[in-house]
Amino acid sequence: MRHRRWHRIPRIEARHLRSIRLILLALLLISSLFYADRQVRPIVRTMSGYIAQNVCTQAINNAVTGELRQDGIDYESLVAVSRDLDGKVTSIETDVSRINLFKAQVTGRIIEALQADEIHNLYVPAGTLLDSPLLSGRGPKLNLKVVPASTVATDIVGEFTSSSINQTRHQLYLTVGVDVTAVLPGVSTPLHIDTRFLIAETVIVGEVPQAFTEVYGDGSGLPNKVEDYGAATALPDLTP
């Protein structure tokens, strides 16, 4: 009867095999982490930016409405409409000093709102950042920092729109532009937020004109886009 000979693997070779397995396992784990990071990071960046934008927009809205309520801003406080003896509109002038004061006040209030602790430091569940209905609101809370830029751009824009043949609607808008950065551990998302608020408007009523000038297009190359229909006098500049 023949006996098989069993050869024992030397301990050195066994250690080498164990080391190789550990190295392969570590490489697999690292590769998986890199793959997961590449897949998850864009989602986290998008969601953190979305959350930061919503929070900042709400803060800006509250700041602007609070300033409008406090100052009692209306059309008459910003614009003076001059008429002749027959009631025809001869000019529309904006109160530049009043507008500049309002812009400075609302800008300061917006900066103060964006620097509030509840805006600067948000705590968001990790599952919410993955944009998954199953994980939303779950997981450990991560510190999402919203860092605003040092300046806020505000401006007052006037728009004229025709309501009918002898009525013109004049609207004043406040535009707000601000740059912020949403910061998570390892993820930074720059954002630019633009918002616009209607702060005052009126309807200017006048006689049916015997002639009018129609301007169409987006304003570029304006002299080439003006069509006169029997107009003999130039229109006043109504831009605030």
mmCIF file of C-alpha atoms in Angstrom:
data_model
loop_
_atom_site.group_PDB
_atom_site.id
_atom_site.type_symbol
_atom_site.label_atom_id
_atom_site.label_comp_id
_atom_site.label_asym_id
_atom_site.label_seq_id
_atom_site.Cartn_x
_atom_site.Cartn_y
_atom_site.Cartn_z
ATOM 1 C CA MET A 1 0.000 0.000 0.000
ATOM 2 C CA ARG A 2 1.417 3.295 -1.100
ATOM 3 C CA HIS A 3 1.401 6.283 1.180
ATOM 4 C CA ARG A 4 1.043 9.784 -0.174
ATOM 5 C CA ARG A 5 3.583 12.225 0.914
ATOM 6 C CA TRP A 6 2.272 15.507 2.217
ATOM 7 C CA HIS A 7 4.489 18.496 1.805
ATOM 8 C CA ARG A 8 4.040 21.210 4.333
ATOM 9 C CA ILE A 9 4.247 24.742 3.038
ATOM 10 C CA PRO A 10 7.009 26.545 4.773
ATOM 11 C CA ARG A 11 5.920 29.242 7.188
ATOM 12 C CA ILE A 12 7.678 31.871 5.126
ATOM 13 C CA GLU A 13 5.534 31.075 2.055
ATOM 14 C CA ALA A 14 2.347 31.114 4.178
ATOM 15 C CA ARG A 15 3.243 34.530 5.490
ATOM 16 C CA HIS A 16 3.840 35.754 1.955
ATOM 17 C CA LEU A 17 0.429 34.482 0.859
ATOM 18 C CA ARG A 18 -1.220 36.174 3.820
ATOM 19 C CA SER A 19 0.551 39.429 3.020
ATOM 20 C CA ILE A 20 -0.476 39.241 -0.632
ATOM 21 C CA ARG A 21 -4.094 38.666 0.358
ATOM 22 C CA LEU A 22 -4.040 41.634 2.715
ATOM 23 C CA ILE A 23 -2.489 43.834 0.024
ATOM 24 C CA LEU A 24 -5.104 42.758 -2.533
ATOM 25 C CA LEU A 25 -7.880 43.365 -0.017
ATOM 26 C CA ALA A 26 -6.509 46.819 0.778
ATOM 27 C CA LEU A 27 -6.242 47.674 -2.933
ATOM 28 C CA LEU A 28 -9.810 46.499 -3.492
ATOM 29 C CA LEU A 29 -11.025 48.581 -0.572
ATOM 30 C CA ILE A 30 -9.154 51.681 -1.747
ATOM 31 C CA SER A 31 -10.449 51.243 -5.304
ATOM 32 C CA SER A 32 -13.994 50.895 -3.988
ATOM 33 C CA LEU A 33 -13.611 54.045 -1.921
ATOM 34 C CA PHE A 34 -12.255 55.999 -4.895
ATOM 35 C CA TYR A 35 -15.093 54.740 -7.090
ATOM 36 C CA ALA A 36 -17.708 55.604 -4.464
ATOM 37 C CA ASP A 37 -16.150 59.038 -3.991
ATOM 38 C CA ARG A 38 -16.268 59.748 -7.736
ATOM 39 C CA GLN A 39 -19.908 58.665 -7.867
ATOM 40 C CA VAL A 40 -21.091 60.388 -4.697
ATOM 41 C CA ARG A 41 -19.084 63.639 -4.752
ATOM 42 C CA PRO A 42 -21.028 65.252 -7.666
ATOM 43 C CA ILE A 43 -24.320 64.404 -5.945
ATOM 44 C CA VAL A 44 -23.111 65.829 -2.635
ATOM 45 C CA ARG A 45 -21.810 68.964 -4.369
ATOM 46 C CA THR A 46 -25.136 69.491 -6.163
ATOM 47 C CA MET A 47 -27.256 68.899 -3.069
ATOM 48 C CA SER A 48 -25.097 71.079 -0.808
ATOM 49 C CA GLY A 49 -25.296 73.881 -3.373
ATOM 50 C CA TYR A 50 -29.064 73.451 -3.649
ATOM 51 C CA ILE A 51 -29.520 73.598 0.126
ATOM 52 C CA ALA A 52 -27.218 76.611 0.481
ATOM 53 C CA GLN A 53 -28.981 78.474 -2.339
ATOM 54 C CA ASN A 54 -32.422 77.904 -0.826
ATOM 55 C CA VAL A 55 -31.304 79.054 2.616
ATOM 56 C CA CYS A 56 -29.534 82.148 1.259
ATOM 57 C CA THR A 57 -32.442 83.090 -1.016
ATOM 58 C CA GLN A 58 -34.846 82.895 1.910
ATOM 59 C CA ALA A 59 -32.521 85.044 4.023
ATOM 60 C CA ILE A 60 -32.294 87.635 1.220
ATOM 61 C CA ASN A 61 -36.088 87.648 0.806
ATOM 62 C CA ASN A 62 -36.591 88.250 4.525
ATOM 63 C CA ALA A 63 -33.980 91.023 4.554
ATOM 64 C CA VAL A 64 -35.506 92.860 1.576
ATOM 65 C CA THR A 65 -39.125 92.565 2.731
ATOM 66 C CA GLY A 66 -38.097 93.691 6.218
ATOM 67 C CA GLU A 67 -36.370 96.782 4.825
ATOM 68 C CA LEU A 68 -39.317 97.603 2.543
ATOM 69 C CA ARG A 69 -41.716 97.302 5.473
ATOM 70 C CA GLN A 70 -39.542 99.418 7.752
ATOM 71 C CA ASP A 71 -38.885 102.217 5.248
ATOM 72 C CA GLY A 72 -42.413 102.310 3.811
ATOM 73 C CA ILE A 73 -41.096 102.321 0.247
ATOM 74 C CA ASP A 74 -43.670 103.134 -2.434
ATOM 75 C CA TYR A 75 -43.638 104.599 -5.935
ATOM 76 C CA GLU A 76 -44.153 108.218 -4.825
ATOM 77 C CA SER A 77 -41.184 108.043 -2.439
ATOM 78 C CA LEU A 78 -38.803 107.046 -5.242
ATOM 79 C CA VAL A 79 -40.194 108.699 -8.382
ATOM 80 C CA ALA A 80 -41.557 112.163 -9.201
ATOM 81 C CA VAL A 81 -43.943 112.436 -12.158
ATOM 82 C CA SER A 82 -44.299 115.935 -13.648
ATOM 83 C CA ARG A 83 -47.371 116.962 -15.647
ATOM 84 C CA ASP A 84 -48.355 120.056 -17.558
ATOM 85 C CA LEU A 85 -51.549 122.081 -17.089
ATOM 86 C CA ASP A 86 -53.462 119.628 -19.251
ATOM 87 C CA GLY A 87 -52.381 116.680 -17.116
ATOM 88 C CA LYS A 88 -49.982 115.278 -19.677
ATOM 89 C CA VAL A 89 -46.816 113.636 -18.384
ATOM 90 C CA THR A 90 -43.807 115.784 -19.191
ATOM 91 C CA SER A 91 -41.083 113.967 -17.238
ATOM 92 C CA ILE A 92 -40.388 111.170 -14.808
ATOM 93 C CA GLU A 93 -37.496 111.658 -12.407
ATOM 94 C CA THR A 94 -36.131 109.232 -9.847
ATOM 95 C CA ASP A 95 -34.951 110.428 -6.449
ATOM 96 C CA VAL A 96 -31.317 109.321 -6.775
ATOM 97 C CA SER A 97 -30.343 110.097 -3.179
ATOM 98 C CA ARG A 98 -33.366 108.231 -1.808
ATOM 99 C CA ILE A 99 -32.641 105.225 -4.034
ATOM 100 C CA ASN A 100 -28.965 105.157 -3.035
ATOM 101 C CA LEU A 101 -29.915 105.306 0.647
ATOM 102 C CA PHE A 102 -32.373 102.440 0.210
ATOM 103 C CA LYS A 103 -29.774 100.362 -1.658
ATOM 104 C CA ALA A 104 -27.194 100.922 1.088
ATOM 105 C CA GLN A 105 -29.658 99.978 3.820
ATOM 106 C CA VAL A 106 -30.907 96.839 2.103
ATOM 107 C CA THR A 107 -27.338 95.773 1.239
ATOM 108 C CA GLY A 108 -26.297 96.064 4.876
ATOM 109 C CA ARG A 109 -29.320 94.079 6.005
ATOM 110 C CA ILE A 110 -28.604 91.316 3.462
ATOM 111 C CA ILE A 111 -24.950 91.029 4.545
ATOM 112 C CA GLU A 112 -26.059 90.836 8.174
ATOM 113 C CA ALA A 113 -28.610 88.126 7.335
ATOM 114 C CA LEU A 114 -26.075 86.010 5.418
ATOM 115 C CA GLN A 115 -23.585 86.204 8.288
ATOM 116 C CA ALA A 116 -26.091 84.908 10.837
ATOM 117 C CA ASP A 117 -25.014 81.704 12.562
ATOM 118 C CA GLU A 118 -28.025 79.717 11.317
ATOM 119 C CA ILE A 119 -26.925 80.531 7.754
ATOM 120 C CA HIS A 120 -23.168 80.275 8.222
ATOM 121 C CA ASN A 121 -23.356 76.901 9.986
ATOM 122 C CA LEU A 122 -25.949 74.406 8.782
ATOM 123 C CA TYR A 123 -26.186 70.850 10.043
ATOM 124 C CA VAL A 124 -27.515 68.528 7.362
ATOM 125 C CA PRO A 125 -28.104 64.752 7.704
ATOM 126 C CA ALA A 126 -25.672 62.820 5.519
ATOM 127 C CA GLY A 127 -28.530 60.920 3.859
ATOM 128 C CA THR A 128 -30.100 64.173 2.654
ATOM 129 C CA LEU A 129 -26.927 65.027 0.737
ATOM 130 C CA LEU A 130 -27.189 61.758 -1.230
ATOM 131 C CA ASP A 131 -30.502 62.822 -2.827
ATOM 132 C CA SER A 132 -32.152 59.526 -1.908
ATOM 133 C CA PRO A 133 -35.782 59.365 -0.687
ATOM 134 C CA LEU A 134 -34.910 56.361 1.486
ATOM 135 C CA LEU A 135 -31.966 58.098 3.169
ATOM 136 C CA SER A 136 -33.346 61.637 3.369
ATOM 137 C CA GLY A 137 -33.123 62.983 6.904
ATOM 138 C CA ARG A 138 -31.090 59.999 8.083
ATOM 139 C CA GLY A 139 -27.491 59.533 9.108
ATOM 140 C CA PRO A 140 -25.058 61.669 11.062
ATOM 141 C CA LYS A 141 -25.371 65.428 10.673
ATOM 142 C CA LEU A 142 -22.598 67.110 8.727
ATOM 143 C CA ASN A 143 -21.581 70.732 9.162
ATOM 144 C CA LEU A 144 -22.372 72.615 5.935
ATOM 145 C CA LYS A 145 -20.751 76.046 6.062
ATOM 146 C CA VAL A 146 -22.114 78.790 3.819
ATOM 147 C CA VAL A 147 -19.441 81.442 3.336
ATOM 148 C CA PRO A 148 -20.719 84.656 1.686
ATOM 149 C CA ALA A 149 -18.520 87.035 -0.275
ATOM 150 C CA SER A 150 -17.615 90.340 1.311
ATOM 151 C CA THR A 151 -19.810 92.352 -1.074
ATOM 152 C CA VAL A 152 -23.421 92.220 -2.231
ATOM 153 C CA ALA A 153 -24.395 93.824 -5.553
ATOM 154 C CA THR A 154 -27.728 95.664 -5.516
ATOM 155 C CA ASP A 155 -29.313 97.838 -8.174
ATOM 156 C CA ILE A 156 -32.624 99.498 -9.016
ATOM 157 C CA VAL A 157 -33.926 98.784 -12.515
ATOM 158 C CA GLY A 158 -36.877 100.566 -14.117
ATOM 159 C CA GLU A 159 -39.081 98.972 -16.763
ATOM 160 C CA PHE A 160 -41.820 100.471 -18.910
ATOM 161 C CA THR A 161 -44.483 98.223 -20.422
ATOM 162 C CA SER A 162 -47.521 99.189 -22.435
ATOM 163 C CA SER A 163 -50.844 98.438 -20.757
ATOM 164 C CA SER A 164 -52.952 99.854 -23.586
ATOM 165 C CA ILE A 165 -52.737 102.515 -26.282
ATOM 166 C CA ASN A 166 -52.729 105.320 -23.695
ATOM 167 C CA GLN A 167 -51.515 103.568 -20.541
ATOM 168 C CA THR A 168 -47.953 102.719 -19.556
ATOM 169 C CA ARG A 169 -46.948 100.648 -16.557
ATOM 170 C CA HIS A 170 -43.760 101.804 -14.841
ATOM 171 C CA GLN A 171 -42.189 99.231 -12.512
ATOM 172 C CA LEU A 172 -39.125 99.508 -10.287
ATOM 173 C CA TYR A 173 -37.210 96.320 -9.467
ATOM 174 C CA LEU A 174 -34.488 95.715 -6.918
ATOM 175 C CA THR A 175 -31.910 93.241 -8.212
ATOM 176 C CA VAL A 176 -29.602 91.455 -5.788
ATOM 177 C CA GLY A 177 -26.501 89.447 -6.692
ATOM 178 C CA VAL A 178 -24.326 87.654 -4.162
ATOM 179 C CA ASP A 179 -21.551 85.062 -4.320
ATOM 180 C CA VAL A 180 -21.400 82.356 -1.659
ATOM 181 C CA THR A 181 -19.491 79.107 -1.179
ATOM 182 C CA ALA A 182 -21.014 75.954 0.293
ATOM 183 C CA VAL A 183 -18.284 74.081 2.166
ATOM 184 C CA LEU A 184 -18.404 70.471 3.371
ATOM 185 C CA PRO A 185 -15.426 68.382 4.505
ATOM 186 C CA GLY A 186 -13.606 67.715 1.235
ATOM 187 C CA VAL A 187 -16.258 69.418 -0.937
ATOM 188 C CA SER A 188 -16.466 73.092 -1.892
ATOM 189 C CA THR A 189 -19.228 74.487 -4.123
ATOM 190 C CA PRO A 190 -19.136 78.130 -5.322
ATOM 191 C CA LEU A 191 -22.538 79.663 -6.080
ATOM 192 C CA HIS A 192 -23.853 82.892 -7.579
ATOM 193 C CA ILE A 193 -27.355 83.853 -6.474
ATOM 194 C CA ASP A 194 -29.450 86.398 -8.393
ATOM 195 C CA THR A 195 -32.828 87.543 -7.114
ATOM 196 C CA ARG A 196 -35.201 90.271 -8.201
ATOM 197 C CA PHE A 197 -37.952 92.082 -6.291
ATOM 198 C CA LEU A 198 -40.729 94.360 -7.505
ATOM 199 C CA ILE A 199 -40.598 97.273 -5.054
ATOM 200 C CA ALA A 200 -42.894 99.861 -6.675
ATOM 201 C CA GLU A 201 -45.100 100.370 -9.704
ATOM 202 C CA THR A 202 -47.685 102.704 -11.165
ATOM 203 C CA VAL A 203 -49.775 103.089 -14.301
ATOM 204 C CA ILE A 204 -49.257 106.333 -16.191
ATOM 205 C CA VAL A 205 -52.400 107.399 -18.044
ATOM 206 C CA GLY A 206 -52.334 109.891 -20.906
ATOM 207 C CA GLU A 207 -54.260 110.914 -23.990
ATOM 208 C CA VAL A 208 -54.321 108.702 -27.041
ATOM 209 C CA PRO A 209 -51.230 109.834 -28.966
ATOM 210 C CA GLN A 210 -51.499 111.071 -32.526
ATOM 211 C CA ALA A 211 -48.149 109.432 -33.218
ATOM 212 C CA PHE A 212 -45.975 106.923 -31.425
ATOM 213 C CA THR A 213 -42.582 105.298 -31.671
ATOM 214 C CA GLU A 214 -42.227 101.538 -31.444
ATOM 215 C CA VAL A 215 -38.983 100.026 -30.154
ATOM 216 C CA TYR A 216 -38.585 96.285 -30.460
ATOM 217 C CA GLY A 217 -35.830 93.767 -29.713
ATOM 218 C CA ASP A 218 -33.517 93.481 -26.732
ATOM 219 C CA GLY A 219 -32.063 96.982 -26.888
ATOM 220 C CA SER A 220 -28.838 96.132 -28.722
ATOM 221 C CA GLY A 221 -28.298 98.323 -31.762
ATOM 222 C CA LEU A 222 -31.191 100.483 -30.593
ATOM 223 C CA PRO A 223 -30.950 103.248 -33.240
ATOM 224 C CA ASN A 224 -31.547 100.668 -35.968
ATOM 225 C CA LYS A 225 -34.644 99.257 -34.244
ATOM 226 C CA VAL A 226 -36.734 102.410 -33.905
ATOM 227 C CA GLU A 227 -39.738 102.822 -36.177
ATOM 228 C CA ASP A 228 -41.440 106.244 -36.149
ATOM 229 C CA TYR A 229 -45.098 106.539 -37.036
ATOM 230 C CA GLY A 230 -45.593 110.247 -37.627
ATOM 231 C CA ALA A 231 -43.736 111.184 -34.446
ATOM 232 C CA ALA A 232 -42.524 114.764 -34.561
ATOM 233 C CA THR A 233 -41.014 115.190 -31.099
ATOM 234 C CA ALA A 234 -38.435 113.148 -29.224
ATOM 235 C CA LEU A 235 -39.560 111.072 -26.261
ATOM 236 C CA PRO A 236 -38.032 111.978 -22.882
ATOM 237 C CA ASP A 237 -35.531 109.605 -21.300
ATOM 238 C CA LEU A 238 -37.612 107.681 -18.736
ATOM 239 C CA THR A 239 -34.867 105.366 -17.560
ATOM 240 C CA PRO A 240 -34.172 105.860 -13.834
#
